[in-house]
Amino acid sequence: MRRWRPSTWAGLSPNGLGHQKPNHYGDMAKVAWKNRRHPLYAWRILSRGTCDGCALGVTGFHDWTIDGVHLCTTRLNLLSVNTADALPAHALDDVDALRGERSGAQVRELGRLAHPMRRRSGERGFTRIPWDEAMWTIAGAITRAGGERTAIYLTSRGVTNEVYYAAGKAARAMGIASVDSAARVCHAPSTYALKESIGAAATTCSFVDVLETDLVVLIGSNPANNQPVFMKYLYEAKRNGTKVAVVNPYLEPGLDRYWVPSSPESAIFGTKICDLHIPVRPGGDAAFCNAVLKVLVERGAVDHDFISERTEGWSELVASLDEQAMEDLLLTSGLTLGQVRSFADLYASSPTAILVWSMGITQHRDSVDGVRAIANLGLARGNVERDGAGLMPIRGHSGVQGGAEMGAYATAFPGGLTVDEDNARHFAELWGFDVPSSPGLTAPEMIEAAARGELDVLYASGGNFLDVLPDPKLV
């Protein structure tokens, strides 16, 4: 049994007074109203279905990690997507009217697509077509365009590993190298740096480990907004004595105190989450990690046995750290030496730790270096391949990791293998057809190629480039 003294880094409010509490009953009422036309179907989806909002494997009201009811607002808010009625018959007759009067969210609220819809050049809107026409139109367009002038994009929500694999394989069968997914858009730096550092492009631990760890470090990640189901795990971990450090320029209110609706006590009073906040400067995460490593090395607070038995390049890393002045690292990270030492104290005193990061790390110019630095920090303390320890790039949607693992990637084959002649030959032997041996276009490059007139077909399964890519006018 672990016993912890009350935190001295963050003021504890015993009853959550002064904090804005969420209105769970109001939110539930809104969900019920949105799904009022098909209440029984909505109940079946919730009680029997798999969550299409998160990546934590929730099935029905339960998962495979925590006992009791497990439900989050993200899943509830997505419920109306599944229970929506079909679009009105003439809703897409005039695209200009929709574009001028409604936002993307308002267009989605009109209903779901019940049939294939086609809009030809010069027409004001879409008209319904038979499935045969839709399939032959797509097949014909790809055949005429050829693999080099065709691109395929898949988003993560609702797409399973099997779909990712089949799509990536089918693309290569048609000679299409430009197949990309939301996994690369969000976490390509994690995939690249982890593959390079530890040989695997995914998390090294499970969510069971979160319940067993001594310390969770959230770096450039806000699961209170983006992965709310994870907060239930974090709540249970806190009850077990786990400490939480937040390395982020801003301490999000949900990471300061969070209300878990399935826990009566937490739903009323809230749960204190953050024990130590490190306000790192945007883009200063690698410098912060290196500064912490310097302190740990100076104190001898690294796992020398693990390092000598399980890692390579330690002496080179230490030599590199010696060349980095602490003053420069502090300036780049925007921190004081006291703040770095406070984190080092907590990290060194924790027998196990899980380092969690998200797009606050991966969507920066030096993102790969940031992931490398986090991996070094984890390896230095032996926080890999042990219970309650690990490196965890956290995703926001179900199956997003599958896009990278299954090969729906412009720059990787299944298993994260590099796109080159040797690996293309390997998959050609496995699959029985020629496979493109050069990397294809990534999502932003697809748009740029289309603007240059070099792309004839873009097959997009889900996703909205207007929302996820920069420069909507160009898109």
Coordinates of C-alpha atoms in Angstrom, one line a residue:
M1 CA 0.0 0.0 0.0
R2 CA 1.4 3.3 -1.0
R3 CA 0.9 6.3 1.3
W4 CA 1.4 9.9 0.2
R5 CA 1.5 13.1 2.1
P6 CA -0.7 15.9 0.8
S7 CA 0.7 17.8 -2.1
T8 CA 2.8 20.9 -1.4
W9 CA 2.9 21.9 -5.1
A10 CA -0.7 22.7 -5.7
G11 CA -3.3 24.2 -3.4
L12 CA -5.8 21.6 -2.4
S13 CA -9.5 22.7 -2.1
P14 CA -11.2 20.0 0.0
N15 CA -14.7 20.5 -1.5
G16 CA -14.1 22.1 -4.9
L17 CA -15.6 25.5 -3.7
G18 CA -14.8 28.2 -6.2
H19 CA -14.6 25.8 -9.1
Q20 CA -17.1 25.7 -12.0
K21 CA -18.7 22.3 -11.9
P22 CA -20.1 20.6 -15.0
N23 CA -23.8 20.2 -15.3
H24 CA -24.1 16.4 -15.7
Y25 CA -27.9 16.3 -15.5
G26 CA -28.2 19.1 -18.0
D27 CA -25.8 17.3 -20.4
M28 CA -27.8 14.1 -20.1
A29 CA -31.0 15.9 -20.8
K30 CA -29.5 17.4 -24.0
V31 CA -28.3 13.9 -25.1
A32 CA -31.8 12.5 -24.5
W33 CA -33.4 15.3 -26.5
K34 CA -31.1 14.8 -29.5
N35 CA -31.9 11.1 -29.6
R36 CA -35.6 11.4 -28.8
R37 CA -36.7 10.0 -32.1
H38 CA -35.0 6.6 -31.6
P39 CA -34.7 6.1 -27.8
L40 CA -34.7 2.3 -27.9
Y41 CA -32.0 2.2 -30.7
A42 CA -29.9 4.7 -28.7
W43 CA -30.2 2.5 -25.6
R44 CA -29.1 -0.5 -27.6
I45 CA -26.0 1.3 -29.0
L46 CA -25.0 2.4 -25.5
S47 CA -25.7 -0.9 -23.7
R48 CA -24.4 -3.2 -26.4
G49 CA -22.2 -1.2 -28.7
T50 CA -18.5 -0.3 -28.8
C51 CA -17.5 3.3 -28.1
D52 CA -16.7 5.1 -31.4
G53 CA -15.4 8.2 -29.5
C54 CA -12.3 7.0 -27.7
A55 CA -9.5 4.5 -28.0
L56 CA -10.0 2.6 -24.7
G57 CA -12.1 -0.3 -25.8
V58 CA -15.4 0.5 -24.0
T59 CA -18.1 -2.1 -24.9
G60 CA -21.6 -1.4 -23.6
F61 CA -21.4 0.2 -20.2
H62 CA -18.3 -1.7 -19.2
D63 CA -14.7 -2.1 -20.3
W64 CA -12.0 -4.7 -19.6
T65 CA -10.0 -2.7 -17.0
I66 CA -12.3 -1.0 -14.5
D67 CA -15.3 -2.6 -12.7
G68 CA -18.6 -0.7 -12.7
V69 CA -20.3 1.6 -15.2
H70 CA -18.0 3.4 -17.6
L71 CA -19.4 6.2 -19.8
C72 CA -18.1 9.5 -21.0
T73 CA -19.6 12.7 -22.5
T74 CA -17.7 12.2 -25.7
R75 CA -19.6 8.9 -26.4
L76 CA -22.9 10.5 -25.4
N77 CA -22.3 13.4 -27.7
L78 CA -21.5 11.1 -30.6
L79 CA -24.7 9.0 -30.0
S80 CA -26.8 11.3 -32.3
V81 CA -24.5 10.5 -35.2
N82 CA -25.6 6.9 -35.0
T83 CA -29.3 7.6 -34.4
A84 CA -29.7 10.4 -36.9
D85 CA -32.5 10.2 -39.5
A86 CA -31.7 10.4 -43.2
L87 CA -31.2 13.8 -44.8
P88 CA -34.4 15.4 -46.2
A89 CA -34.9 14.5 -49.8
H90 CA -33.8 17.9 -51.2
A91 CA -31.3 19.0 -48.6
L92 CA -28.4 18.9 -50.9
D93 CA -30.1 20.4 -54.0
D94 CA -28.2 23.7 -53.6
V95 CA -24.7 23.5 -52.1
D96 CA -24.2 27.3 -52.2
A97 CA -27.1 27.8 -49.9
L98 CA -25.7 25.3 -47.4
R99 CA -22.3 26.8 -47.6
G100 CA -23.5 30.3 -46.9
E101 CA -26.1 29.6 -44.3
R102 CA -24.8 26.6 -42.2
S103 CA -21.6 25.6 -40.5
G104 CA -20.2 22.1 -40.8
A105 CA -21.8 21.1 -37.6
Q106 CA -25.2 22.4 -38.7
V107 CA -24.9 20.5 -42.0
R108 CA -24.3 17.3 -40.0
E109 CA -27.4 18.0 -37.9
L110 CA -29.5 17.8 -41.1
G111 CA -29.1 14.0 -40.9
R112 CA -27.1 11.1 -42.3
L113 CA -26.5 10.2 -46.0
A114 CA -28.8 7.3 -46.7
H115 CA -27.9 6.9 -50.4
P116 CA -25.0 7.6 -52.7
M117 CA -25.1 11.2 -53.9
R118 CA -23.4 12.7 -56.9
R119 CA -22.6 16.2 -58.0
R120 CA -21.4 16.7 -61.6
S121 CA -19.4 19.7 -62.8
G122 CA -21.6 22.8 -63.2
E123 CA -24.5 21.4 -61.1
R124 CA -25.9 23.4 -58.2
G125 CA -26.3 20.4 -55.9
F126 CA -26.2 16.6 -55.5
T127 CA -28.6 14.1 -56.8
R128 CA -29.3 10.5 -55.7
I129 CA -27.7 7.7 -57.8
P130 CA -27.8 3.9 -57.5
W131 CA -25.1 2.0 -55.7
D132 CA -23.9 0.4 -59.0
E133 CA -23.4 3.7 -60.6
A134 CA -21.5 4.9 -57.5
M135 CA -19.2 1.9 -57.5
W136 CA -18.5 2.0 -61.2
T137 CA -17.9 5.8 -61.2
I138 CA -15.3 5.4 -58.5
A139 CA -13.6 2.4 -60.1
G140 CA -13.7 4.1 -63.5
A141 CA -12.2 7.3 -62.2
I142 CA -9.3 5.4 -60.5
T143 CA -8.7 3.3 -63.6
R144 CA -8.5 6.4 -65.8
A145 CA -6.3 8.4 -63.4
G146 CA -3.9 5.6 -62.5
G147 CA -2.1 5.1 -59.2
E148 CA 0.2 8.2 -59.5
R149 CA -2.8 10.6 -59.9
T150 CA -5.0 9.0 -57.2
A151 CA -4.9 9.5 -53.4
I152 CA -6.7 7.8 -50.5
Y153 CA -7.3 9.3 -47.0
L154 CA -8.9 7.6 -44.0
T155 CA -9.8 9.2 -40.7
S156 CA -9.8 7.3 -37.4
R157 CA -13.2 7.5 -35.8
G158 CA -15.2 4.4 -36.6
V159 CA -12.4 2.9 -38.8
T160 CA -11.2 -0.5 -37.5
N161 CA -7.7 -2.1 -37.9
E162 CA -9.2 -4.4 -40.5
V163 CA -10.4 -1.5 -42.6
Y164 CA -7.1 0.2 -42.4
Y165 CA -5.2 -2.9 -43.5
A166 CA -7.7 -3.7 -46.3
A167 CA -7.5 0.0 -47.6
G168 CA -3.7 0.1 -47.5
K169 CA -3.4 -3.2 -49.3
A170 CA -6.1 -2.4 -51.9
A171 CA -4.4 1.0 -52.6
R172 CA -1.1 -0.7 -53.3
A173 CA -2.9 -3.3 -55.5
M174 CA -4.1 -0.4 -57.6
G175 CA -0.7 1.1 -57.8
I176 CA -1.6 3.9 -55.4
A177 CA 1.3 4.9 -53.0
S178 CA -0.5 8.0 -51.7
V179 CA -2.6 6.5 -48.9
D180 CA -2.7 8.5 -45.6
S181 CA -4.6 8.5 -42.4
A182 CA -5.3 10.6 -39.3
A183 CA -2.6 8.6 -37.4
R184 CA 0.2 10.3 -39.4
V185 CA -1.4 13.7 -39.2
C186 CA -1.6 13.5 -35.4
H187 CA 1.2 11.2 -34.3
A188 CA 3.8 10.7 -37.1
P189 CA 6.6 12.1 -34.9
S190 CA 5.7 9.5 -32.2
T191 CA 5.7 6.7 -34.7
Y192 CA 9.1 7.7 -36.1
A193 CA 10.8 8.5 -32.9
L194 CA 9.5 5.4 -30.9
K195 CA 10.4 3.1 -33.8
E196 CA 13.9 4.6 -33.8
S197 CA 14.3 4.6 -30.0
I198 CA 12.6 1.4 -28.8
G199 CA 11.8 -0.5 -32.0
A200 CA 8.0 -0.3 -31.6
A201 CA 5.8 2.5 -32.9
A202 CA 3.1 2.3 -30.2
T203 CA 2.6 2.6 -26.5
T204 CA 4.7 0.3 -24.4
C205 CA 2.1 -0.2 -21.7
S206 CA -1.7 -0.7 -21.2
F207 CA -4.3 1.2 -19.3
V208 CA -4.1 -1.4 -16.5
D209 CA -0.6 0.0 -15.8
V210 CA -2.2 3.4 -15.2
L211 CA -4.0 1.9 -12.2
E212 CA -0.8 0.5 -10.8
T213 CA 1.8 3.3 -11.4
D214 CA 3.3 5.7 -8.9
L215 CA 3.4 8.6 -11.2
V216 CA 1.6 9.8 -14.4
V217 CA 3.3 12.6 -16.3
L218 CA 1.1 14.4 -18.8
I219 CA 3.3 16.2 -21.4
G220 CA 1.5 18.4 -24.0
S221 CA -1.7 16.4 -23.4
N222 CA -5.1 17.4 -22.0
P223 CA -7.1 14.2 -21.6
A224 CA -9.8 16.1 -19.6
N225 CA -10.9 17.5 -23.0
N226 CA -9.6 15.0 -25.5
Q227 CA -9.7 11.6 -23.9
P228 CA -12.3 11.9 -21.1
V229 CA -12.6 8.1 -20.5
F230 CA -8.9 8.2 -19.6
M231 CA -9.8 10.5 -16.7
K232 CA -11.8 7.7 -15.1
Y233 CA -8.6 5.6 -15.1
L234 CA -6.7 8.6 -13.7
Y235 CA -9.4 9.1 -11.0
E236 CA -9.0 5.4 -9.9
A237 CA -5.2 5.8 -10.0
K238 CA -5.4 8.8 -7.8
R239 CA -7.5 6.8 -5.3
N240 CA -4.7 4.3 -5.3
G241 CA -2.1 6.9 -4.4
T242 CA -0.8 7.8 -7.9
K243 CA 0.7 11.3 -8.3
V244 CA 0.1 13.3 -11.5
A245 CA 2.5 15.9 -13.0
V246 CA 1.3 18.2 -15.8
V247 CA 4.0 19.6 -18.2
N248 CA 2.1 22.1 -20.2
P249 CA 2.2 25.9 -20.7
Y250 CA -1.3 26.2 -19.2
L251 CA -2.9 24.2 -16.4
E252 CA -6.2 23.2 -17.9
P253 CA -9.1 23.5 -15.4
G254 CA -10.0 19.9 -16.0
L255 CA -6.5 18.7 -15.1
D256 CA -6.6 20.8 -12.0
R257 CA -9.9 19.4 -10.8
Y258 CA -12.1 16.9 -12.6
W259 CA -15.7 15.7 -12.0
V260 CA -16.2 12.0 -12.7
P261 CA -20.0 11.6 -13.2
S262 CA -20.0 7.8 -12.3
S263 CA -18.5 8.5 -8.9
P264 CA -21.0 10.2 -6.5
E265 CA -18.2 11.8 -4.4
S266 CA -16.3 13.1 -7.4
A267 CA -19.5 14.2 -9.2
I268 CA -20.3 16.5 -6.3
F269 CA -17.0 17.6 -5.0
G270 CA -14.6 17.0 -7.8
T271 CA -11.3 15.2 -7.7
K272 CA -7.9 17.0 -7.5
I273 CA -5.8 15.7 -10.4
C274 CA -2.6 17.7 -10.7
D275 CA 0.0 17.5 -8.0
L276 CA 2.8 19.3 -9.8
H277 CA 2.4 21.8 -12.7
I278 CA 5.5 22.6 -14.9
P279 CA 4.6 25.6 -17.1
V280 CA 7.0 24.7 -20.0
R281 CA 7.2 27.2 -22.9
P282 CA 5.6 26.0 -26.1
G283 CA 8.2 24.0 -28.1
G284 CA 10.5 23.8 -25.0
D285 CA 9.7 20.2 -24.1
A286 CA 12.9 18.6 -25.4
A287 CA 14.9 21.2 -23.5
F288 CA 12.9 20.5 -20.3
C289 CA 13.5 16.7 -20.6
N290 CA 17.2 17.2 -21.2
A291 CA 17.4 19.6 -18.2
V292 CA 15.7 17.0 -16.0
L293 CA 18.1 14.3 -17.3
K294 CA 21.1 16.5 -16.4
V295 CA 19.8 16.8 -12.8
L296 CA 19.2 13.0 -12.6
V297 CA 22.6 12.2 -13.9
E298 CA 24.3 14.6 -11.5
R299 CA 22.4 13.0 -8.6
G300 CA 23.0 9.4 -9.8
A301 CA 19.2 9.0 -9.8
V302 CA 19.2 6.8 -13.0
D303 CA 18.7 3.0 -13.3
H304 CA 22.3 2.0 -14.2
D305 CA 21.4 -1.7 -14.3
F306 CA 18.6 -1.2 -16.8
I307 CA 20.7 1.2 -18.8
S308 CA 23.7 -1.2 -19.1
E309 CA 21.6 -4.3 -19.8
R310 CA 18.8 -2.9 -22.0
T311 CA 20.0 0.3 -23.8
E312 CA 22.7 1.6 -26.1
G313 CA 24.3 5.0 -26.5
W314 CA 24.1 6.1 -22.9
S315 CA 27.6 7.4 -22.7
E316 CA 27.0 9.4 -25.9
L317 CA 23.8 10.8 -24.4
V318 CA 25.6 11.9 -21.2
A319 CA 28.3 13.5 -23.3
S320 CA 25.7 15.4 -25.3
L321 CA 24.0 16.6 -22.1
D322 CA 27.4 17.8 -20.8
E323 CA 27.7 20.1 -23.9
Q324 CA 24.2 21.6 -23.2
A325 CA 24.5 24.4 -20.6
M326 CA 21.7 24.3 -18.0
E327 CA 21.2 28.1 -18.5
D328 CA 20.4 27.5 -22.2
L329 CA 18.0 24.6 -21.5
L330 CA 16.2 26.7 -18.9
L331 CA 15.9 29.7 -21.3
T332 CA 14.6 27.4 -24.1
S333 CA 12.1 25.6 -21.8
G334 CA 11.0 28.9 -20.1
L335 CA 11.5 27.4 -16.6
T336 CA 13.5 28.0 -13.5
L337 CA 16.1 25.6 -12.0
G338 CA 13.8 25.2 -9.0
Q339 CA 10.9 24.0 -11.3
V340 CA 13.2 21.5 -13.0
R341 CA 14.5 20.2 -9.7
S342 CA 10.9 19.9 -8.3
F343 CA 10.0 17.6 -11.2
A344 CA 13.3 15.7 -10.9
D345 CA 12.5 15.2 -7.2
L346 CA 9.1 13.7 -7.9
Y347 CA 10.3 11.6 -10.8
A348 CA 13.3 10.2 -9.0
S349 CA 11.2 9.3 -5.9
S350 CA 8.6 7.4 -8.0
P351 CA 9.5 3.7 -8.3
T352 CA 7.3 3.5 -11.5
A353 CA 6.1 6.2 -13.9
I354 CA 4.1 6.5 -17.1
L355 CA 5.0 9.3 -19.5
V356 CA 1.9 10.4 -21.5
W357 CA 2.0 12.8 -24.4
S358 CA -0.2 14.0 -27.2
M359 CA -0.4 16.7 -29.9
G360 CA 1.1 19.4 -27.7
I361 CA 4.3 17.5 -28.4
T362 CA 3.8 16.1 -31.9
Q363 CA 2.6 19.2 -33.7
H364 CA 5.7 21.3 -33.3
R365 CA 8.6 21.9 -35.6
D366 CA 11.0 19.9 -33.4
S367 CA 8.4 17.3 -32.5
V368 CA 10.5 14.2 -33.2
D369 CA 13.2 15.6 -30.9
G370 CA 10.6 16.1 -28.3
V371 CA 9.4 12.4 -28.5
R372 CA 13.1 11.3 -28.4
A373 CA 13.7 13.3 -25.3
I374 CA 10.7 11.8 -23.6
A375 CA 11.8 8.3 -24.5
N376 CA 15.3 9.0 -23.1
L377 CA 13.7 10.3 -19.9
G378 CA 11.7 7.1 -19.6
L379 CA 14.6 4.8 -20.4
A380 CA 16.9 6.5 -18.0
R381 CA 14.7 5.4 -15.1
G382 CA 13.9 2.0 -16.5
N383 CA 10.3 2.9 -17.0
V384 CA 9.7 0.5 -20.0
E385 CA 8.5 -3.1 -20.0
R386 CA 7.7 -3.0 -16.3
D387 CA 4.3 -3.2 -14.6
G388 CA 3.0 0.3 -13.9
A389 CA 5.5 2.0 -16.2
G390 CA 5.7 2.9 -19.8
L391 CA 5.8 5.4 -22.7
M392 CA 2.3 6.3 -23.9
P393 CA 1.5 8.5 -26.9
I394 CA -2.2 8.9 -26.3
R395 CA -4.7 9.1 -29.1
G396 CA -8.1 10.8 -29.2
H397 CA -10.2 8.5 -31.4
S398 CA -10.8 4.8 -31.7
G399 CA -8.4 2.9 -33.9
V400 CA -6.1 5.9 -34.8
Q401 CA -3.0 3.8 -33.9
G402 CA -4.3 1.2 -36.3
G403 CA -3.7 3.5 -39.3
A404 CA 0.0 3.4 -38.5
E405 CA 0.2 -0.3 -37.5
M406 CA -1.8 -1.6 -40.5
G407 CA 0.0 0.4 -43.2
A408 CA -2.6 3.0 -44.2
Y409 CA 0.3 5.4 -44.3
A410 CA 2.0 7.2 -47.1
T411 CA 5.4 6.6 -45.5
A412 CA 5.1 3.1 -44.0
F413 CA 4.0 -0.4 -44.8
P414 CA 2.1 -2.6 -42.3
G415 CA 4.1 -3.0 -39.0
G416 CA 5.7 0.4 -39.5
L417 CA 8.2 -0.8 -42.1
T418 CA 9.8 1.8 -44.3
V419 CA 8.5 2.2 -47.8
D420 CA 11.6 1.2 -49.9
E421 CA 12.5 -1.3 -52.6
D422 CA 13.3 -4.2 -50.2
N423 CA 10.1 -3.9 -48.2
A424 CA 8.0 -3.4 -51.3
R425 CA 9.5 -6.7 -52.7
H426 CA 8.7 -8.4 -49.4
F427 CA 5.0 -7.4 -49.5
A428 CA 4.8 -8.1 -53.2
E429 CA 5.8 -11.7 -52.4
L430 CA 3.2 -11.9 -49.6
W431 CA 0.4 -10.3 -51.5
G432 CA 1.0 -11.6 -55.0
F433 CA 1.1 -8.3 -56.8
D434 CA 3.5 -5.4 -57.5
V435 CA 3.7 -2.9 -54.7
P436 CA 4.9 0.8 -55.1
S437 CA 8.4 1.1 -53.6
S438 CA 8.4 4.9 -53.1
P439 CA 6.6 6.9 -50.4
G440 CA 3.3 8.5 -51.5
L441 CA 1.8 11.9 -50.7
T442 CA 0.8 12.9 -47.2
A443 CA -2.5 14.6 -46.5
P444 CA -1.2 18.2 -47.0
E445 CA 0.7 17.2 -50.0
M446 CA -2.4 15.7 -51.6
I447 CA -4.1 19.1 -51.4
E448 CA -1.1 20.8 -52.8
A449 CA -0.9 18.3 -55.7
A450 CA -4.5 18.8 -56.5
A451 CA -4.0 22.6 -56.6
R452 CA -1.1 22.0 -59.1
G453 CA -3.4 19.8 -61.3
E454 CA -1.4 16.7 -60.5
L455 CA -4.2 14.8 -58.7
D456 CA -7.4 13.5 -60.4
V457 CA -9.0 11.4 -57.7
L458 CA -9.1 11.9 -53.9
Y459 CA -11.0 9.1 -52.1
A460 CA -11.7 10.3 -48.5
S461 CA -13.2 8.0 -45.9
G462 CA -14.4 10.4 -43.2
G463 CA -12.4 13.4 -42.1
N464 CA -12.7 17.1 -43.0
F465 CA -9.6 18.7 -44.4
L466 CA -11.2 22.1 -43.8
D467 CA -11.1 21.4 -40.1
V468 CA -7.8 19.5 -39.7
L469 CA -5.4 21.1 -42.2
P470 CA -4.0 24.6 -42.2
D471 CA -5.2 27.3 -44.6
P472 CA -8.8 26.4 -45.3
K473 CA -8.9 28.8 -48.3
L474 CA -6.2 26.7 -50.0
V475 CA -7.9 23.5 -49.0

